[in-house]
């Protein structure tokens, strides 16, 4: 009897164990199902308006992406010098003040900060925006697509920045890159579409992987404001995206951003040709997109999503570089830094030669050289500064295409030095044989005081 | 009955099939065993003498390696211009004639050919070897270890090349890199051992993978002949292998290879710092050895062996580059060429500036400038030419460390241009304001005629 039927107590125990086991299995199933739900493509909870510029509204549907985007309040570049304060590039390299004399960058040139600072940084900058065209807002806010739809791009560009200021409320966010209905990546600014068209290409044919770079290329490019239509935002891409292509473009249309007050050279300011430089590097060649490194995938629980905390990959090596390059973090950082340091050396050589030749040209003016005589000098300065700036202004300190950046910097250096040779010969023909007395621009403050003096017609005497 | 026992005819058929199958199995087994024998580490058939320099004798034991080594009779570098004829580097870049004026390289400077040509090319060269020290033989022949063992290295170096000529019979071969008893890689020349010692390192501690580069580094390096002990072959490595390290070394010991006849600058000739440049590149960083790319593994039947046809990997992409870089051949070639072209652009810029500044200095001399006045000009020329040559003289057209080569070329360009600025100011103080009348060196022949005139005291007048 005892072998074939359990005692009532043992039967109840077995029943209890079975109950607990079934309950635990239920919990596990629920947990697994929950993770599957997280991993599913989400059905939006609320409908987003076609021109919704308030990034917080999108957060209801996309809380993880929005939360990561909010981290762009933090510094986005690797801060070599530590701290959350953005680097003061003029203090770090006072020669920048000389090279940008007469242009807003000589007044204030801080390390770029995160997208959430876009509007605020325009308002707070030491540069004066009261006289700027509305074109300057183009890349700052998701309020721009609405305004452009209402006004048309040409009227938008032709407006004054201060007149549209009250409409510009939100910093770079969701609507700039996404279609609110499908969340598909979308080009929201006309300039990039037009630049592709100028190369005979239709941007609507771009693949999803290309779009993961092209949404960035709406802003991270070299651009200028056309005179006609008034202040029309234009990328000089019709000849191509290499520096020589852009030089050819600007040679043909004669665009000048400003006339340098020291050497009186007409200068083309290169903005931040990030996409152009990236396009010439090995990562682009291997079809790695901007987002792959700057917005790598992230998981929270069972959910995998694109990290919208756009930043230097060096702040997030394990999720960016290390996905392909299976090395240690210190090793990856060391390789990147070694590459950047080599580019920096070339950049500093070009920078010094350029600063000197601006003064050499001023010395020629002081010695009575004519504009006609100075023409070949200024032509070389213009070409040299365009090249130096193509590399210096783009983010990544040359990392996006190191060999191409080094090639360009060597050309910039060569042209600046050739200009010096011409200037010195010009001085000699005017009887000046003493070395040019280069003024002291060894700090940001000294350099800024110096260019203010020059602007006020009180240039120091550089020749005996 | 018919179900349980076969007919006699069917039984014989079954027996015949079994016989054939067993026979085929025997053949297969024999074939498999044969391939296994091929793949085994071979037991030498004959004993090789300790100083056996006749490469043919080694062929008895190592027929495949020897047969591939014999292919070094063919051109070893990628011949951009096609054909088996080695490239004439002076014809390709006549500025080389100017830069090497007064030195043997200005007379004859052909593309390096394969190891089998080593002795023959010394005999056939347009350069005169009758006055050369025996040190020149060090890297040419496996007869050298025997001679050094007999004479001692110092006495070998102190001899005259022509006095040892009859002893130098065989071109670079087996004994140069291998121990004849074990075939282990072995350093046979003292200079590399001593160079390691100068860095406080013991080369006997090198790993097998390091040895796959170090046997090459016995010769493919920058070297010079010390005065004391007489013509003692020495690598300037005690400060390191970067160009700045070597510059520091030569600054300290004051070594001069020759005084340039145009500018009267004391010049340090960089030989072929292949190993030094390679050491600073990404392949060395990833522990890829010289042999991995230039002597990749090869199979013949079941035998896998090291291909001793040492050549440009571009001639053998599928077995070299493509082992790690799984791309198409055209793509790999395109990437390599793109890198080399960028280095070449920097090289040509430095080359032109250097050629010009040699003439600028000559113009200063013609204008009556003193050696004291020309000292800073010549100092910059010396440093510039050292850098240009560090890159130009090394094989691979910068590919072994592209970013480092571009960095060095930018420095060379900068220094040459700075020297030009100083020279032009010097001319100005002497009342010369006209451009320096650079002579025509646009072809090898014109350039060689020009430097012969200058050597004969018939330099063209470069200033009015």
Tab-separated table of N, CA, C and O in Angstrom, chain B residues 136-173:
chain	number	residue	atom	x	y	z
B	136	UNK	N	81.076	48.039	-48.613
B	136	UNK	CA	80.019	48.008	-49.628
B	136	UNK	C	79.565	46.595	-49.971
B	136	UNK	O	78.455	46.393	-50.443
B	137	UNK	N	80.443	45.606	-49.746
B	137	UNK	CA	80.057	44.221	-50.053
B	137	UNK	C	79.158	43.616	-48.981
B	137	UNK	O	78.525	42.582	-49.219
B	138	UNK	N	79.138	44.248	-47.802
B	138	UNK	CA	78.516	43.601	-46.635
B	138	UNK	C	77.153	42.998	-46.949
B	138	UNK	O	76.839	41.896	-46.511
B	139	UNK	N	76.383	43.735	-47.706
B	139	UNK	CA	75.002	43.294	-47.913
B	139	UNK	C	74.779	42.602	-49.251
B	139	UNK	O	73.629	42.421	-49.667
B	140	UNK	N	75.834	42.248	-49.933
B	140	UNK	CA	75.655	41.766	-51.292
B	140	UNK	C	75.751	40.272	-51.447
B	140	UNK	O	75.315	39.728	-52.468
B	141	UNK	N	76.345	39.569	-50.478
B	141	UNK	CA	76.734	38.185	-50.772
B	141	UNK	C	76.836	37.318	-49.520
B	141	UNK	O	77.315	37.774	-48.474
B	142	UNK	N	76.434	36.039	-49.621
B	142	UNK	CA	76.645	35.096	-48.501
B	142	UNK	C	78.104	34.674	-48.358
B	142	UNK	O	78.420	33.860	-47.484
B	143	UNK	N	78.972	35.214	-49.203
B	143	UNK	CA	80.409	34.989	-48.990
B	143	UNK	C	80.948	35.857	-47.860
B	143	UNK	O	82.046	35.607	-47.355
B	144	UNK	N	80.156	36.878	-47.479
B	144	UNK	CA	80.623	37.831	-46.468
B	144	UNK	C	80.782	37.203	-45.078
B	144	UNK	O	81.817	37.421	-44.427
B	145	UNK	N	79.802	36.381	-44.598
B	145	UNK	CA	79.994	35.798	-43.266
B	145	UNK	C	81.320	35.016	-43.153
B	145	UNK	O	81.994	35.098	-42.124
B	146	UNK	N	81.678	34.270	-44.208
B	146	UNK	CA	82.947	33.522	-44.170
B	146	UNK	C	84.132	34.475	-44.032
B	146	UNK	O	84.995	34.294	-43.178
B	147	UNK	N	84.128	35.519	-44.882
B	147	UNK	CA	85.234	36.475	-44.852
B	147	UNK	C	85.322	37.172	-43.496
B	147	UNK	O	86.406	37.373	-42.952
B	148	UNK	N	84.150	37.542	-42.949
B	148	UNK	CA	84.154	38.200	-41.647
B	148	UNK	C	84.642	37.262	-40.554
B	148	UNK	O	85.334	37.681	-39.627
B	149	UNK	N	84.285	35.981	-40.666
B	149	UNK	CA	84.749	35.006	-39.674
B	149	UNK	C	86.261	34.832	-39.769
B	149	UNK	O	86.951	34.710	-38.757
B	150	UNK	N	86.774	34.862	-41.000
B	150	UNK	CA	88.223	34.701	-41.191
B	150	UNK	C	88.997	35.940	-40.744
B	150	UNK	O	89.999	35.853	-40.050
B	151	UNK	N	88.492	37.127	-41.190
B	151	UNK	CA	89.255	38.368	-41.007
B	151	UNK	C	88.870	39.117	-39.743
B	151	UNK	O	89.649	39.931	-39.236
B	152	UNK	N	87.675	38.868	-39.272
B	152	UNK	CA	87.088	39.752	-38.241
B	152	UNK	C	86.393	40.898	-38.945
B	152	UNK	O	86.878	41.380	-39.987
B	153	UNK	N	85.247	41.359	-38.434
B	153	UNK	CA	84.492	42.417	-39.119
B	153	UNK	C	85.296	43.699	-39.334
B	153	UNK	O	85.251	44.290	-40.412
B	154	UNK	N	86.072	44.118	-38.348
B	154	UNK	CA	86.789	45.396	-38.469
B	154	UNK	C	87.780	45.355	-39.630
B	154	UNK	O	87.869	46.313	-40.416
B	155	UNK	N	88.504	44.238	-39.766
B	155	UNK	CA	89.478	44.113	-40.855
B	155	UNK	C	88.764	44.019	-42.206
B	155	UNK	O	89.227	44.552	-43.220
B	156	UNK	N	87.607	43.339	-42.195
B	156	UNK	CA	86.806	43.263	-43.421
B	156	UNK	C	86.418	44.671	-43.877
B	156	UNK	O	86.658	45.064	-45.020
B	157	UNK	N	85.823	45.442	-42.958
B	157	UNK	CA	85.385	46.798	-43.306
B	157	UNK	C	86.561	47.670	-43.747
B	157	UNK	O	86.422	48.543	-44.598
B	158	UNK	N	87.736	47.442	-43.142
B	158	UNK	CA	88.883	48.314	-43.414
B	158	UNK	C	89.541	47.989	-44.760
B	158	UNK	O	90.390	48.744	-45.243
B	159	UNK	N	89.125	46.849	-45.368
B	159	UNK	CA	89.715	46.470	-46.663
B	159	UNK	C	89.116	47.297	-47.799
B	159	UNK	O	88.139	48.025	-47.608
B	160	UNK	N	89.727	47.134	-48.974
B	160	UNK	CA	89.184	47.782	-50.164
B	160	UNK	C	88.254	46.819	-50.890
B	160	UNK	O	88.530	45.606	-50.946
B	161	UNK	N	87.200	47.342	-51.468
B	161	UNK	CA	86.221	46.501	-52.163
B	161	UNK	C	86.889	45.659	-53.244
B	161	UNK	O	86.644	44.459	-53.363
B	162	UNK	N	87.766	46.277	-54.005
B	162	UNK	CA	88.366	45.555	-55.133
B	162	UNK	C	89.274	44.412	-54.658
B	162	UNK	O	89.432	43.413	-55.351
B	163	UNK	N	89.876	44.550	-53.457
B	163	UNK	CA	90.766	43.502	-52.961
B	163	UNK	C	90.010	42.242	-52.553
B	163	UNK	O	90.587	41.160	-52.494
B	164	UNK	N	88.734	42.372	-52.227
B	164	UNK	CA	87.945	41.191	-51.830
B	164	UNK	C	87.043	40.702	-52.958
B	164	UNK	O	86.304	39.734	-52.785
B	165	UNK	N	87.132	41.382	-54.109
B	165	UNK	CA	86.200	41.102	-55.190
B	165	UNK	C	86.187	39.628	-55.593
B	165	UNK	O	85.125	39.041	-55.792
B	166	UNK	N	87.353	39.009	-55.672
B	166	UNK	CA	87.412	37.610	-56.128
B	166	UNK	C	86.739	36.657	-55.139
B	166	UNK	O	86.303	35.567	-55.516
B	167	UNK	N	86.682	37.062	-53.880
B	167	UNK	CA	86.043	36.215	-52.854
B	167	UNK	C	84.522	36.320	-52.891
B	167	UNK	O	83.821	35.470	-52.349
B	168	UNK	N	84.028	37.419	-53.463
B	168	UNK	CA	82.582	37.673	-53.481
B	168	UNK	C	82.009	37.067	-54.758
B	168	UNK	O	82.105	37.643	-55.834
B	169	UNK	N	81.437	35.870	-54.612
B	169	UNK	CA	81.028	35.105	-55.796
B	169	UNK	C	79.519	34.956	-55.946
B	169	UNK	O	79.015	34.848	-57.045
B	170	UNK	N	78.824	34.901	-54.836
B	170	UNK	CA	77.406	34.531	-54.893
B	170	UNK	C	76.514	35.681	-54.416
B	170	UNK	O	76.841	36.351	-53.448
B	171	UNK	N	75.379	35.855	-55.094
B	171	UNK	CA	74.479	36.931	-54.666
B	171	UNK	C	73.688	36.516	-53.415
B	171	UNK	O	73.555	35.316	-53.129
B	172	UNK	N	73.152	37.524	-52.744
B	172	UNK	CA	72.353	37.340	-51.515
B	172	UNK	C	71.537	36.054	-51.570
B	172	UNK	O	70.772	35.836	-52.519
B	173	UNK	N	71.705	35.195	-50.570
B	173	UNK	CA	71.034	33.898	-50.628
B	173	UNK	C	70.870	33.257	-49.262
B	173	UNK	O	70.787	33.951	-48.236
